[in-house]
PDB file of N, CA and C in Angstrom:
ATOM      1  N   THR A  93     126.273  60.657 125.286  1.00 62.00           N
ATOM      2  CA  THR A  93     125.320  59.917 124.499  1.00 62.00           C
ATOM      3  C   THR A  93     125.306  60.558 123.293  1.00 62.00           C
ATOM      4  N   THR A  94     124.634  59.972 122.271  1.00 71.00           N
ATOM      5  CA  THR A  94     124.413  60.549 120.996  1.00 71.00           C
ATOM      6  C   THR A  94     123.325  61.723 120.906  1.00 71.00           C
ATOM      7  N   SER A  95     122.343  61.603 121.697  1.00 88.00           N
ATOM      8  CA  SER A  95     121.307  62.636 121.777  1.00 88.00           C
ATOM      9  C   SER A  95     121.821  63.864 122.413  1.00 88.00           C
ATOM     10  N   LYS A  96     122.828  63.669 123.436  1.00 87.00           N
ATOM     11  CA  LYS A  96     123.485  64.909 124.037  1.00 87.00           C
ATOM     12  C   LYS A  96     124.355  65.581 123.062  1.00 87.00           C
ATOM     13  N   ARG A  97     125.118  64.889 122.315  1.00 86.00           N
ATOM     14  CA  ARG A  97     125.984  65.511 121.201  1.00 86.00           C
ATOM     15  C   ARG A  97     125.098  66.236 120.259  1.00 86.00           C
ATOM     16  N   LEU A  98     124.069  65.579 119.793  1.00 88.00           N
ATOM     17  CA  LEU A  98     123.149  66.088 118.772  1.00 88.00           C
ATOM     18  C   LEU A  98     122.461  67.530 119.385  1.00 88.00           C
ATOM     19  N   ALA A  99     122.072  67.417 120.575  1.00 89.00           N
ATOM     20  CA  ALA A  99     121.513  68.627 121.240  1.00 89.00           C
ATOM     21  C   ALA A  99     122.544  69.797 121.335  1.00 89.00           C
ATOM     22  N   ASP A 100     123.711  69.394 121.779  1.00 89.00           N
ATOM     23  CA  ASP A 100     124.826  70.347 121.808  1.00 89.00           C
ATOM     24  C   ASP A 100     125.135  71.008 120.607  1.00 89.00           C
ATOM     25  N   ARG A 101     125.083  70.192 119.444  1.00 89.00           N
ATOM     26  CA  ARG A 101     125.426  70.632 118.032  1.00 89.00           C
ATOM     27  C   ARG A 101     124.232  71.645 117.635  1.00 89.00           C
ATOM     28  N   LYS A 102     123.116  71.250 117.892  1.00 89.00           N
ATOM     29  CA  LYS A 102     121.932  72.183 117.608  1.00 89.00           C
ATOM     30  C   LYS A 102     121.892  73.495 118.412  1.00 89.00           C
ATOM     31  N   ILE A 103     122.253  73.398 119.598  1.00 87.00           N
ATOM     32  CA  ILE A 103     122.314  74.683 120.386  1.00 87.00           C
ATOM     33  C   ILE A 103     123.449  75.534 119.871  1.00 87.00           C
ATOM     34  N   ALA A 104     124.591  74.947 119.572  1.00 88.00           N
ATOM     35  CA  ALA A 104     125.751  75.692 119.063  1.00 88.00           C
ATOM     36  C   ALA A 104     125.344  76.353 117.724  1.00 88.00           C
ATOM     37  N   ARG A 105     124.611  75.630 116.886  1.00 87.00           N
ATOM     38  CA  ARG A 105     124.260  76.249 115.607  1.00 87.00           C
ATOM     39  C   ARG A 105     123.254  77.444 115.785  1.00 87.00           C
ATOM     40  N   PHE A 106     122.336  77.207 116.752  1.00 86.00           N
ATOM     41  CA  PHE A 106     121.241  78.295 117.054  1.00 86.00           C
ATOM     42  C   PHE A 106     122.121  79.495 117.595  1.00 86.00           C
ATOM     43  N   GLU A 107     123.071  79.314 118.426  1.00 84.00           N
ATOM     44  CA  GLU A 107     123.759  80.439 119.010  1.00 84.00           C
ATOM     45  C   GLU A 107     124.582  81.239 118.128  1.00 84.00           C
ATOM     46  N   ARG A 108     125.124  80.396 117.034  1.00 81.00           N
ATOM     47  CA  ARG A 108     125.864  81.149 116.027  1.00 81.00           C
ATOM     48  C   ARG A 108     124.982  82.037 115.154  1.00 81.00           C
ATOM     49  N   ASN A 109     123.679  81.473 114.931  1.00 79.00           N
ATOM     50  CA  ASN A 109     122.698  82.264 114.080  1.00 79.00           C
ATOM     51  C   ASN A 109     122.349  83.490 114.754  1.00 79.00           C
ATOM     52  N   ILE A 110     122.104  83.414 116.109  1.00 75.00           N
ATOM     53  CA  ILE A 110     121.679  84.539 116.909  1.00 75.00           C
ATOM     54  C   ILE A 110     122.688  85.614 116.852  1.00 75.00           C
ATOM     55  N   SER A 111     123.986  85.161 117.013  1.00 67.00           N
ATOM     56  CA  SER A 111     125.091  86.147 117.009  1.00 67.00           C
ATOM     57  C   SER A 111     125.166  86.783 115.696  1.00 67.00           C
ATOM     58  N   LYS A 112     125.076  86.093 114.547  1.00 68.00           N
ATOM     59  CA  LYS A 112     125.186  86.659 113.238  1.00 68.00           C
ATOM     60  C   LYS A 112     123.970  87.647 113.086  1.00 68.00           C
ATOM     61  N   LYS A 113     122.782  87.267 113.415  1.00 62.00           N
ATOM     62  CA  LYS A 113     121.682  88.249 113.162  1.00 62.00           C
ATOM     63  C   LYS A 113     121.917  89.476 113.887  1.00 62.00           C
ATOM     64  N   GLY A 114     122.457  89.234 115.205  1.00 54.00           N
ATOM     65  CA  GLY A 114     122.612  90.566 115.925  1.00 54.00           C
ATOM     66  C   GLY A 114     123.629  91.524 115.334  1.00 54.00           C
ATOM     67  N   SER A 115     124.703  91.062 114.807  1.00 57.00           N
ATOM     68  CA  SER A 115     125.700  91.893 114.186  1.00 57.00           C
ATOM     69  C   SER A 115     125.328  92.497 112.815  1.00 57.00           C
ATOM     70  N   GLU A 116     124.351  91.791 112.115  1.00 55.00           N
ATOM     71  CA  GLU A 116     123.876  92.351 110.760  1.00 55.00           C
ATOM     72  C   GLU A 116     123.003  93.497 111.021  1.00 55.00           C
ATOM     73  N   SER A 117     122.328  93.558 112.197  1.00 52.00           N
ATOM     74  CA  SER A 117     121.258  94.570 112.252  1.00 52.00           C
ATOM     75  C   SER A 117     121.665  95.757 112.755  1.00 52.00           C
ATOM     76  N   SER A 118     122.948  95.933 113.082  1.00 53.00           N
ATOM     77  CA  SER A 118     123.579  97.108 113.630  1.00 53.00           C
ATOM     78  C   SER A 118     124.077  98.158 112.482  1.00 53.00           C
ATOM     79  N   LYS A 119     123.310  98.316 111.445  1.00 57.00           N
ATOM     80  CA  LYS A 119     123.639  99.221 110.391  1.00 57.00           C
ATOM     81  C   LYS A 119     123.354 100.599 110.812  1.00 57.00           C
ATOM     82  N   LYS A 120     124.041 101.562 110.258  1.00 62.00           N
ATOM     83  CA  LYS A 120     123.796 102.965 110.558  1.00 62.00           C
ATOM     84  C   LYS A 120     122.791 103.645 109.665  1.00 62.00           C
ATOM     85  N   GLY A 121     121.734 103.082 109.321  1.00 64.00           N
ATOM     86  CA  GLY A 121     120.823 103.863 108.372  1.00 64.00           C
ATOM     87  C   GLY A 121     120.290 102.951 107.469  1.00 64.00           C
ATOM     88  N   TYR A 122     119.381 103.579 106.630  1.00 68.00           N
ATOM     89  CA  TYR A 122     118.767 102.700 105.579  1.00 68.00           C
ATOM     90  C   TYR A 122     119.369 103.141 104.235  1.00 68.00           C
ATOM     91  N   ALA A 123     119.628 102.240 103.409  1.00 72.00           N
ATOM     92  CA  ALA A 123     120.156 102.559 101.999  1.00 72.00           C
ATOM     93  C   ALA A 123     119.015 102.460 101.054  1.00 72.00           C
ATOM     94  N   TYR A 124     118.632 103.694 100.641  1.00 73.00           N
ATOM     95  CA  TYR A 124     117.429 103.712  99.608  1.00 73.00           C
ATOM     96  C   TYR A 124     117.993 103.450  98.268  1.00 73.00           C
ATOM     97  N   PRO A 125     117.183 102.774  97.435  1.00 84.00           N
ATOM     98  CA  PRO A 125     117.665 102.477  96.109  1.00 84.00           C
ATOM     99  C   PRO A 125     117.619 103.728  95.164  1.00 84.00           C
ATOM    100  N   VAL A 126     116.859 104.757  95.671  1.00 82.00           N
ATOM    101  CA  VAL A 126     116.767 106.141  94.863  1.00 82.00           C
ATOM    102  C   VAL A 126     117.109 107.173  95.916  1.00 82.00           C
ATOM    103  N   GLY A 127     117.612 108.248  95.470  1.00 87.00           N
ATOM    104  CA  GLY A 127     117.910 109.348  96.291  1.00 87.00           C
ATOM    105  C   GLY A 127     116.569 110.149  96.677  1.00 87.00           C
ATOM    106  N   PRO A 128     116.690 110.985  97.638  1.00 88.00           N
ATOM    107  CA  PRO A 128     115.516 111.708  98.137  1.00 88.00           C
ATOM    108  C   PRO A 128     115.097 112.674  97.075  1.00 88.00           C
ATOM    109  N   ILE A 129     116.021 113.219  96.225  1.00 92.00           N
ATOM    110  CA  ILE A 129     115.596 114.214  95.287  1.00 92.00           C
ATOM    111  C   ILE A 129     114.822 113.641  94.200  1.00 92.00           C
ATOM    112  N   VAL A 130     115.336 112.368  93.622  1.00 92.00           N
ATOM    113  CA  VAL A 130     114.648 111.610  92.644  1.00 92.00           C
ATOM    114  C   VAL A 130     113.197 111.160  93.098  1.00 92.00           C
ATOM    115  N   LEU A 131     113.104 110.789  94.427  1.00 92.00           N
ATOM    116  CA  LEU A 131     111.773 110.462  94.964  1.00 92.00           C
ATOM    117  C   LEU A 131     110.897 111.606  94.964  1.00 92.00           C
ATOM    118  N   GLY A 132     111.346 112.748  95.485  1.00 94.00           N
ATOM    119  CA  GLY A 132     110.638 114.054  95.460  1.00 94.00           C
ATOM    120  C   GLY A 132     110.199 114.413  94.075  1.00 94.00           C
ATOM    121  N   PHE A 133     110.935 114.274  93.092  1.00 95.00           N
ATOM    122  CA  PHE A 133     110.552 114.620  91.688  1.00 95.00           C
ATOM    123  C   PHE A 133     109.478 113.779  91.196  1.00 95.00           C
ATOM    124  N   PHE A 134     109.621 112.284  91.582  1.00 94.00           N
ATOM    125  CA  PHE A 134     108.591 111.413  91.032  1.00 94.00           C
ATOM    126  C   PHE A 134     107.217 111.717  91.779  1.00 94.00           C
ATOM    127  N   VAL A 135     107.257 112.094  93.067  1.00 95.00           N
ATOM    128  CA  VAL A 135     106.094 112.384  93.612  1.00 95.00           C
ATOM    129  C   VAL A 135     105.354 113.713  93.137  1.00 95.00           C
ATOM    130  N   PHE A 136     106.276 114.654  92.829  1.00 96.00           N
ATOM    131  CA  PHE A 136     105.788 115.938  92.183  1.00 96.00           C
ATOM    132  C   PHE A 136     105.271 115.761  90.882  1.00 96.00           C
ATOM    133  N   VAL A 137     105.845 114.906  90.005  1.00 96.00           N
ATOM    134  CA  VAL A 137     105.283 114.603  88.753  1.00 96.00           C
ATOM    135  C   VAL A 137     103.930 113.767  88.837  1.00 96.00           C
ATOM    136  N   VAL A 138     103.912 112.812  89.697  1.00 96.00           N
ATOM    137  CA  VAL A 138     102.613 112.064  89.837  1.00 96.00           C
ATOM    138  C   VAL A 138     101.503 112.911  90.352  1.00 96.00           C
ATOM    139  N   VAL A 139     101.709 113.675  91.413  1.00 96.00           N
ATOM    140  CA  VAL A 139     100.703 114.434  92.018  1.00 96.00           C
ATOM    141  C   VAL A 139     100.421 115.609  91.163  1.00 96.00           C
ATOM    142  N   GLY A 140     101.290 116.320  90.527  1.00 95.00           N
ATOM    143  CA  GLY A 140     101.034 117.330  89.516  1.00 95.00           C
ATOM    144  C   GLY A 140     100.242 116.925  88.376  1.00 95.00           C
ATOM    145  N   SER A 141     100.605 115.707  87.821  1.00 96.00           N
ATOM    146  CA  SER A 141      99.821 115.314  86.665  1.00 96.00           C
ATOM    147  C   SER A 141      98.470 114.933  86.989  1.00 96.00           C
ATOM    148  N   SER A 142      98.262 114.378  88.137  1.00 96.00           N
ATOM    149  CA  SER A 142      96.781 114.011  88.586  1.00 96.00           C
ATOM    150  C   SER A 142      96.043 115.268  88.817  1.00 96.00           C
ATOM    151  N   LEU A 143      96.633 116.273  89.482  1.00 95.00           N
ATOM    152  CA  LEU A 143      95.926 117.544  89.644  1.00 95.00           C
ATOM    153  C   LEU A 143      95.582 118.186  88.300  1.00 95.00           C
ATOM    154  N   PHE A 144      96.500 118.243  87.381  1.00 94.00           N
ATOM    155  CA  PHE A 144      96.369 118.747  86.022  1.00 94.00           C
ATOM    156  C   PHE A 144      95.222 118.001  85.355  1.00 94.00           C
ATOM    157  N   GLN A 145      95.149 116.691  85.487  1.00 94.00           N
ATOM    158  CA  GLN A 145      94.059 115.950  84.904  1.00 94.00           C
ATOM    159  C   GLN A 145      92.668 116.265  85.384  1.00 94.00           C
ATOM    160  N   ILE A 146      92.598 116.370  86.763  1.00 92.00           N
ATOM    161  CA  ILE A 146      91.377 116.760  87.505  1.00 92.00           C
ATOM    162  C   ILE A 146      90.879 118.104  87.021  1.00 92.00           C
ATOM    163  N   ILE A 147      91.803 119.090  86.975  1.00 92.00           N
ATOM    164  CA  ILE A 147      91.440 120.471  86.551  1.00 92.00           C
ATOM    165  C   ILE A 147      90.914 120.431  85.138  1.00 92.00           C
ATOM    166  N   ARG A 148      91.609 119.765  84.147  1.00 92.00           N
ATOM    167  CA  ARG A 148      91.325 119.721  82.814  1.00 92.00           C
ATOM    168  C   ARG A 148      89.959 118.964  82.662  1.00 92.00           C
ATOM    169  N   THR A 149      89.736 117.853  83.374  1.00 90.00           N
ATOM    170  CA  THR A 149      88.471 117.236  83.328  1.00 90.00           C
ATOM    171  C   THR A 149      87.356 118.089  83.879  1.00 90.00           C
ATOM    172  N   ALA A 150      87.439 118.782  84.935  1.00 89.00           N
ATOM    173  CA  ALA A 150      86.606 119.760  85.472  1.00 89.00           C
ATOM    174  C   ALA A 150      86.132 120.874  84.596  1.00 89.00           C
ATOM    175  N   THR A 151      87.212 121.465  83.766  1.00 88.00           N
ATOM    176  CA  THR A 151      86.892 122.593  82.882  1.00 88.00           C
ATOM    177  C   THR A 151      86.231 121.988  81.747  1.00 88.00           C
ATOM    178  N   SER A 152      86.649 120.858  81.105  1.00 85.00           N
ATOM    179  CA  SER A 152      85.960 120.512  79.925  1.00 85.00           C
ATOM    180  C   SER A 152      84.550 119.963  79.991  1.00 85.00           C
ATOM    181  N   ARG A 153      84.153 119.443  81.187  1.00 72.00           N
ATOM    182  CA  ARG A 153      82.807 119.091  81.472  1.00 72.00           C
ATOM    183  C   ARG A 153      82.001 120.268  81.675  1.00 72.00           C
ATOM    184  N   GLY A 154      82.438 121.246  82.117  1.00 60.00           N
ATOM    185  CA  GLY A 154      81.722 122.588  82.274  1.00 60.00           C
ATOM    186  C   GLY A 154      81.346 123.283  80.995  1.00 60.00           C
ATOM    187  N   MET A 155      82.337 123.089  80.001  1.00 56.00           N
ATOM    188  CA  MET A 155      82.026 123.791  78.720  1.00 56.00           C
ATOM    189  C   MET A 155      81.052 122.883  77.881  1.00 56.00           C
ATOM    190  N   ALA A 156      81.065 121.588  77.993  1.00 49.00           N
ATOM    191  CA  ALA A 156      80.349 120.736  77.118  1.00 49.00           C
ATOM    192  C   ALA A 156      78.776 120.664  77.403  1.00 49.00           C
TER     193      ALA A 156
END
């Protein structure tokens, strides 16, 4: 019947999607858009500048 064919088609489409998703997720690691050295440098600059600003603010308030 028509509903049986329609159900079979839906099941087949679902099975293909499942098998596609399974094969895509078997990657060997994560590809970062930036390297670890660039990321480390960015963290160093951000943390260093914030610490420098805190120290500068603390010393200027003590003098004023």
